[in-house]
């Protein structure tokens, strides 16, 4: 049993010596030049993604135990925890005032246009129209629009001398929004975020075996412990990764928002695989919950934490989106409102979001 666990968690075990090596060799890597630092950064990014996938795997085990909507809530919260941790670490070493804004914007583009778009496209090509509960899409959409409007559009019009007051208001507003949303999601309106799929008959002799396999995997205390260990490891690796990546990008023609996209991609990577698996199994409700729920959680939870850090340190950062970012967010949310309005997704709707994701990537490399 212990040997099996060690084999399954080899990525977590590999990350420990990697963190030690990064600590011992940090100065030598810096002295070796940009090539060495970028190689080290790429290796650490890969390890962080692998560790975060193990965190997501154990979050999925917990999610399977409790079912929807609690399940996808656990998945999205674990991803946001990773994102907030990495952001806080990078902010302590980075002088970029737009890092938080660009990371949240990138996360929304990746979650809605990348994850939802690709999942709906591939799922639609395999299954045609894929059903889900349209109440979830509408609820997520209006919450995301409200949260981003308050925290990332209105700040453009707030005088600089009033940023303390508005930051406090933003923190209170985000907490109030999420508290009520959470109460409704796990209480009176929990049915908004679930969908009853027709049961498929299992081949003779397989049901008991498959359930037994799920029970074997579902060691809840072990999963909780490994999630905590994984998040701690991600924090340690992220500190070295941010230092190496910052050094390797300094003085280059890399897009200014590349660091933010890296952070958003790391946090979203486990969700991408989970959503694609769900779409190919014709479980679009899970995809909607993951993609839209991750976007909402990123905005509504990351903003108050980062705003709180800014108030504590006395150093504000820029939250107001650029005109291009604002336009992209509005197009994305309008497209999502139309596409998620009828309780079924298809390949055409998936393609519209995926094209918006491609546009986001193009604008990134254009420096916009």
PDB file of N, CA and C in Angstrom, residues 44-97:
ATOM      1  N   UNK A  44      11.269  24.433 -13.498  1.00  0.00           N
ATOM      2  CA  UNK A  44      10.463  24.660 -12.304  1.00  0.00           C
ATOM      3  C   UNK A  44       8.989  24.872 -12.649  1.00  0.00           C
ATOM      4  N   UNK A  45       8.713  25.547 -13.772  1.00  0.00           N
ATOM      5  CA  UNK A  45       7.323  25.705 -14.211  1.00  0.00           C
ATOM      6  C   UNK A  45       6.701  24.339 -14.479  1.00  0.00           C
ATOM      7  N   UNK A  46       7.467  23.468 -15.162  1.00  0.00           N
ATOM      8  CA  UNK A  46       6.978  22.121 -15.429  1.00  0.00           C
ATOM      9  C   UNK A  46       6.688  21.356 -14.150  1.00  0.00           C
ATOM     10  N   UNK A  47       7.587  21.470 -13.166  1.00  0.00           N
ATOM     11  CA  UNK A  47       7.381  20.789 -11.885  1.00  0.00           C
ATOM     12  C   UNK A  47       6.175  21.352 -11.140  1.00  0.00           C
ATOM     13  N   UNK A  48       6.006  22.677 -11.177  1.00  0.00           N
ATOM     14  CA  UNK A  48       4.853  23.297 -10.510  1.00  0.00           C
ATOM     15  C   UNK A  48       3.553  22.804 -11.140  1.00  0.00           C
ATOM     16  N   UNK A  49       3.524  22.718 -12.471  1.00  0.00           N
ATOM     17  CA  UNK A  49       2.330  22.214 -13.160  1.00  0.00           C
ATOM     18  C   UNK A  49       2.040  20.774 -12.743  1.00  0.00           C
ATOM     19  N   UNK A  50       3.089  19.935 -12.699  1.00  0.00           N
ATOM     20  CA  UNK A  50       2.897  18.531 -12.323  1.00  0.00           C
ATOM     21  C   UNK A  50       2.409  18.400 -10.876  1.00  0.00           C
ATOM     22  N   UNK A  51       2.990  19.199  -9.982  1.00  0.00           N
ATOM     23  CA  UNK A  51       2.544  19.157  -8.589  1.00  0.00           C
ATOM     24  C   UNK A  51       1.113  19.667  -8.475  1.00  0.00           C
ATOM     25  N   UNK A  52       0.780  20.742  -9.207  1.00  0.00           N
ATOM     26  CA  UNK A  52      -0.580  21.275  -9.148  1.00  0.00           C
ATOM     27  C   UNK A  52      -1.587  20.279  -9.719  1.00  0.00           C
ATOM     28  N   UNK A  53      -1.153  19.458 -10.673  1.00  0.00           N
ATOM     29  CA  UNK A  53      -2.040  18.417 -11.200  1.00  0.00           C
ATOM     30  C   UNK A  53      -2.307  17.343 -10.144  1.00  0.00           C
ATOM     31  N   UNK A  54      -1.307  17.038  -9.317  1.00  0.00           N
ATOM     32  CA  UNK A  54      -1.541  16.100  -8.217  1.00  0.00           C
ATOM     33  C   UNK A  54      -2.482  16.718  -7.180  1.00  0.00           C
ATOM     34  N   UNK A  55      -2.319  18.019  -6.932  1.00  0.00           N
ATOM     35  CA  UNK A  55      -3.239  18.713  -6.028  1.00  0.00           C
ATOM     36  C   UNK A  55      -4.656  18.624  -6.573  1.00  0.00           C
ATOM     37  N   UNK A  56      -4.801  18.863  -7.876  1.00  0.00           N
ATOM     38  CA  UNK A  56      -6.121  18.793  -8.512  1.00  0.00           C
ATOM     39  C   UNK A  56      -6.677  17.371  -8.467  1.00  0.00           C
ATOM     40  N   UNK A  57      -5.801  16.371  -8.634  1.00  0.00           N
ATOM     41  CA  UNK A  57      -6.250  14.976  -8.584  1.00  0.00           C
ATOM     42  C   UNK A  57      -6.869  14.660  -7.224  1.00  0.00           C
ATOM     43  N   UNK A  58      -6.203  15.092  -6.163  1.00  0.00           N
ATOM     44  CA  UNK A  58      -6.740  14.814  -4.836  1.00  0.00           C
ATOM     45  C   UNK A  58      -7.955  15.686  -4.538  1.00  0.00           C
ATOM     46  N   UNK A  59      -8.008  16.871  -5.137  1.00  0.00           N
ATOM     47  CA  UNK A  59      -9.228  17.679  -5.035  1.00  0.00           C
ATOM     48  C   UNK A  59     -10.382  16.972  -5.744  1.00  0.00           C
ATOM     49  N   UNK A  60     -10.082  16.304  -6.867  1.00  0.00           N
ATOM     50  CA  UNK A  60     -11.114  15.527  -7.576  1.00  0.00           C
ATOM     51  C   UNK A  60     -11.615  14.373  -6.729  1.00  0.00           C
ATOM     52  N   UNK A  61     -10.717  13.728  -5.981  1.00  0.00           N
ATOM     53  CA  UNK A  61     -11.130  12.632  -5.100  1.00  0.00           C
ATOM     54  C   UNK A  61     -12.116  13.148  -4.053  1.00  0.00           C
ATOM     55  N   UNK A  62     -11.771  14.299  -3.447  1.00  0.00           N
ATOM     56  CA  UNK A  62     -12.686  14.899  -2.479  1.00  0.00           C
ATOM     57  C   UNK A  62     -13.984  15.314  -3.157  1.00  0.00           C
ATOM     58  N   UNK A  63     -13.862  15.839  -4.386  1.00  0.00           N
ATOM     59  CA  UNK A  63     -15.044  16.284  -5.120  1.00  0.00           C
ATOM     60  C   UNK A  63     -15.982  15.115  -5.417  1.00  0.00           C
ATOM     61  N   UNK A  64     -15.409  13.961  -5.773  1.00  0.00           N
ATOM     62  CA  UNK A  64     -16.216  12.776  -6.063  1.00  0.00           C
ATOM     63  C   UNK A  64     -16.963  12.307  -4.818  1.00  0.00           C
ATOM     64  N   UNK A  65     -16.379  12.524  -3.654  1.00  0.00           N
ATOM     65  CA  UNK A  65     -17.010  12.112  -2.404  1.00  0.00           C
ATOM     66  C   UNK A  65     -18.236  12.959  -2.078  1.00  0.00           C
ATOM     67  N   UNK A  66     -18.122  14.264  -2.337  1.00  0.00           N
ATOM     68  CA  UNK A  66     -19.199  15.165  -1.915  1.00  0.00           C
ATOM     69  C   UNK A  66     -20.168  15.494  -3.038  1.00  0.00           C
ATOM     70  N   UNK A  67     -19.773  15.301  -4.313  1.00  0.00           N
ATOM     71  CA  UNK A  67     -20.657  15.569  -5.448  1.00  0.00           C
ATOM     72  C   UNK A  67     -20.813  17.045  -5.730  1.00  0.00           C
ATOM     73  N   UNK A  68     -21.523  17.363  -6.820  1.00  0.00           N
ATOM     74  CA  UNK A  68     -21.768  18.759  -7.194  1.00  0.00           C
ATOM     75  C   UNK A  68     -22.889  19.340  -6.332  1.00  0.00           C
ATOM     76  N   UNK A  69     -22.815  20.683  -6.058  1.00  0.00           N
ATOM     77  CA  UNK A  69     -21.841  21.666  -6.541  1.00  0.00           C
ATOM     78  C   UNK A  69     -20.567  21.733  -5.703  1.00  0.00           C
ATOM     79  N   UNK A  70     -20.521  20.971  -4.583  1.00  0.00           N
ATOM     80  CA  UNK A  70     -19.357  21.036  -3.703  1.00  0.00           C
ATOM     81  C   UNK A  70     -18.098  20.578  -4.426  1.00  0.00           C
ATOM     82  N   UNK A  71     -18.250  19.582  -5.301  1.00  0.00           N
ATOM     83  CA  UNK A  71     -17.099  19.017  -5.979  1.00  0.00           C
ATOM     84  C   UNK A  71     -16.335  20.026  -6.800  1.00  0.00           C
ATOM     85  N   UNK A  72     -17.040  20.699  -7.716  1.00  0.00           N
ATOM     86  CA  UNK A  72     -16.354  21.674  -8.557  1.00  0.00           C
ATOM     87  C   UNK A  72     -15.898  22.878  -7.741  1.00  0.00           C
ATOM     88  N   UNK A  73     -16.576  23.161  -6.629  1.00  0.00           N
ATOM     89  CA  UNK A  73     -16.142  24.248  -5.759  1.00  0.00           C
ATOM     90  C   UNK A  73     -14.778  23.924  -5.154  1.00  0.00           C
ATOM     91  N   UNK A  74     -14.586  22.672  -4.745  1.00  0.00           N
ATOM     92  CA  UNK A  74     -13.285  22.251  -4.212  1.00  0.00           C
ATOM     93  C   UNK A  74     -12.208  22.388  -5.281  1.00  0.00           C
ATOM     94  N   UNK A  75     -12.523  21.959  -6.512  1.00  0.00           N
ATOM     95  CA  UNK A  75     -11.557  22.040  -7.608  1.00  0.00           C
ATOM     96  C   UNK A  75     -11.143  23.479  -7.880  1.00  0.00           C
ATOM     97  N   UNK A  76     -12.126  24.364  -8.004  1.00  0.00           N
ATOM     98  CA  UNK A  76     -11.814  25.754  -8.347  1.00  0.00           C
ATOM     99  C   UNK A  76     -11.099  26.459  -7.193  1.00  0.00           C
ATOM    100  N   UNK A  77     -11.499  26.170  -5.955  1.00  0.00           N
ATOM    101  CA  UNK A  77     -10.845  26.819  -4.815  1.00  0.00           C
ATOM    102  C   UNK A  77      -9.391  26.373  -4.679  1.00  0.00           C
ATOM    103  N   UNK A  78      -9.113  25.098  -4.973  1.00  0.00           N
ATOM    104  CA  UNK A  78      -7.721  24.633  -4.903  1.00  0.00           C
ATOM    105  C   UNK A  78      -6.869  25.337  -5.952  1.00  0.00           C
ATOM    106  N   UNK A  79      -7.444  25.543  -7.152  1.00  0.00           N
ATOM    107  CA  UNK A  79      -6.706  26.248  -8.212  1.00  0.00           C
ATOM    108  C   UNK A  79      -6.469  27.704  -7.837  1.00  0.00           C
ATOM    109  N   UNK A  80      -7.489  28.355  -7.265  1.00  0.00           N
ATOM    110  CA  UNK A  80      -7.339  29.756  -6.868  1.00  0.00           C
ATOM    111  C   UNK A  80      -6.325  29.893  -5.735  1.00  0.00           C
ATOM    112  N   UNK A  81      -6.308  28.932  -4.817  1.00  0.00           N
ATOM    113  CA  UNK A  81      -5.323  28.965  -3.734  1.00  0.00           C
ATOM    114  C   UNK A  81      -3.907  28.933  -4.284  1.00  0.00           C
ATOM    115  N   UNK A  82      -3.693  28.080  -5.305  1.00  0.00           N
ATOM    116  CA  UNK A  82      -2.378  28.015  -5.945  1.00  0.00           C
ATOM    117  C   UNK A  82      -2.045  29.352  -6.606  1.00  0.00           C
ATOM    118  N   UNK A  83      -3.033  29.926  -7.303  1.00  0.00           N
ATOM    119  CA  UNK A  83      -2.797  31.191  -8.001  1.00  0.00           C
ATOM    120  C   UNK A  83      -2.478  32.322  -7.028  1.00  0.00           C
ATOM    121  N   UNK A  84      -3.251  32.434  -5.959  1.00  0.00           N
ATOM    122  CA  UNK A  84      -3.030  33.494  -4.981  1.00  0.00           C
ATOM    123  C   UNK A  84      -1.651  33.344  -4.334  1.00  0.00           C
ATOM    124  N   UNK A  85      -1.276  32.106  -4.017  1.00  0.00           N
ATOM    125  CA  UNK A  85       0.029  31.858  -3.403  1.00  0.00           C
ATOM    126  C   UNK A  85       1.165  32.289  -4.327  1.00  0.00           C
ATOM    127  N   UNK A  86       1.089  31.872  -5.597  1.00  0.00           N
ATOM    128  CA  UNK A  86       2.140  32.230  -6.547  1.00  0.00           C
ATOM    129  C   UNK A  86       2.184  33.748  -6.759  1.00  0.00           C
ATOM    130  N   UNK A  87       0.998  34.360  -6.880  1.00  0.00           N
ATOM    131  CA  UNK A  87       0.938  35.811  -7.076  1.00  0.00           C
ATOM    132  C   UNK A  87       1.568  36.558  -5.904  1.00  0.00           C
ATOM    133  N   UNK A  88       1.232  36.139  -4.690  1.00  0.00           N
ATOM    134  CA  UNK A  88       1.771  36.815  -3.510  1.00  0.00           C
ATOM    135  C   UNK A  88       3.292  36.711  -3.472  1.00  0.00           C
ATOM    136  N   UNK A  89       3.824  35.551  -3.848  1.00  0.00           N
ATOM    137  CA  UNK A  89       5.271  35.346  -3.850  1.00  0.00           C
ATOM    138  C   UNK A  89       5.933  36.209  -4.920  1.00  0.00           C
ATOM    139  N   UNK A  90       5.358  36.204  -6.129  1.00  0.00           N
ATOM    140  CA  UNK A  90       5.950  36.978  -7.225  1.00  0.00           C
ATOM    141  C   UNK A  90       5.858  38.479  -6.938  1.00  0.00           C
ATOM    142  N   UNK A  91       4.733  38.913  -6.353  1.00  0.00           N
ATOM    143  CA  UNK A  91       4.567  40.338  -6.043  1.00  0.00           C
ATOM    144  C   UNK A  91       5.647  40.833  -5.087  1.00  0.00           C
ATOM    145  N   UNK A  92       6.104  39.961  -4.192  1.00  0.00           N
ATOM    146  CA  UNK A  92       7.127  40.375  -3.223  1.00  0.00           C
ATOM    147  C   UNK A  92       8.473  40.624  -3.893  1.00  0.00           C
ATOM    148  N   UNK A  93       8.647  40.080  -5.115  1.00  0.00           N
ATOM    149  CA  UNK A  93       9.928  40.235  -5.809  1.00  0.00           C
ATOM    150  C   UNK A  93       9.815  41.055  -7.090  1.00  0.00           C
ATOM    151  N   UNK A  94       8.574  41.285  -7.532  1.00  0.00           N
ATOM    152  CA  UNK A  94       8.380  41.985  -8.807  1.00  0.00           C
ATOM    153  C   UNK A  94       7.977  43.434  -8.551  1.00  0.00           C
ATOM    154  N   UNK A  95       8.406  44.305  -9.446  1.00  0.00           N
ATOM    155  CA  UNK A  95       8.045  45.721  -9.344  1.00  0.00           C
ATOM    156  C   UNK A  95       6.907  46.082 -10.292  1.00  0.00           C
ATOM    157  N   UNK A  96       6.326  45.076 -10.985  1.00  0.00           N
ATOM    158  CA  UNK A  96       5.265  45.346 -11.946  1.00  0.00           C
ATOM    159  C   UNK A  96       3.969  45.722 -11.235  1.00  0.00           C
ATOM    160  N   UNK A  97       3.433  46.928 -11.473  1.00  0.00           N
ATOM    161  CA  UNK A  97       2.187  47.334 -10.809  1.00  0.00           C
ATOM    162  C   UNK A  97       0.946  46.717 -11.448  1.00  0.00           C
TER     163      UNK A  97
END
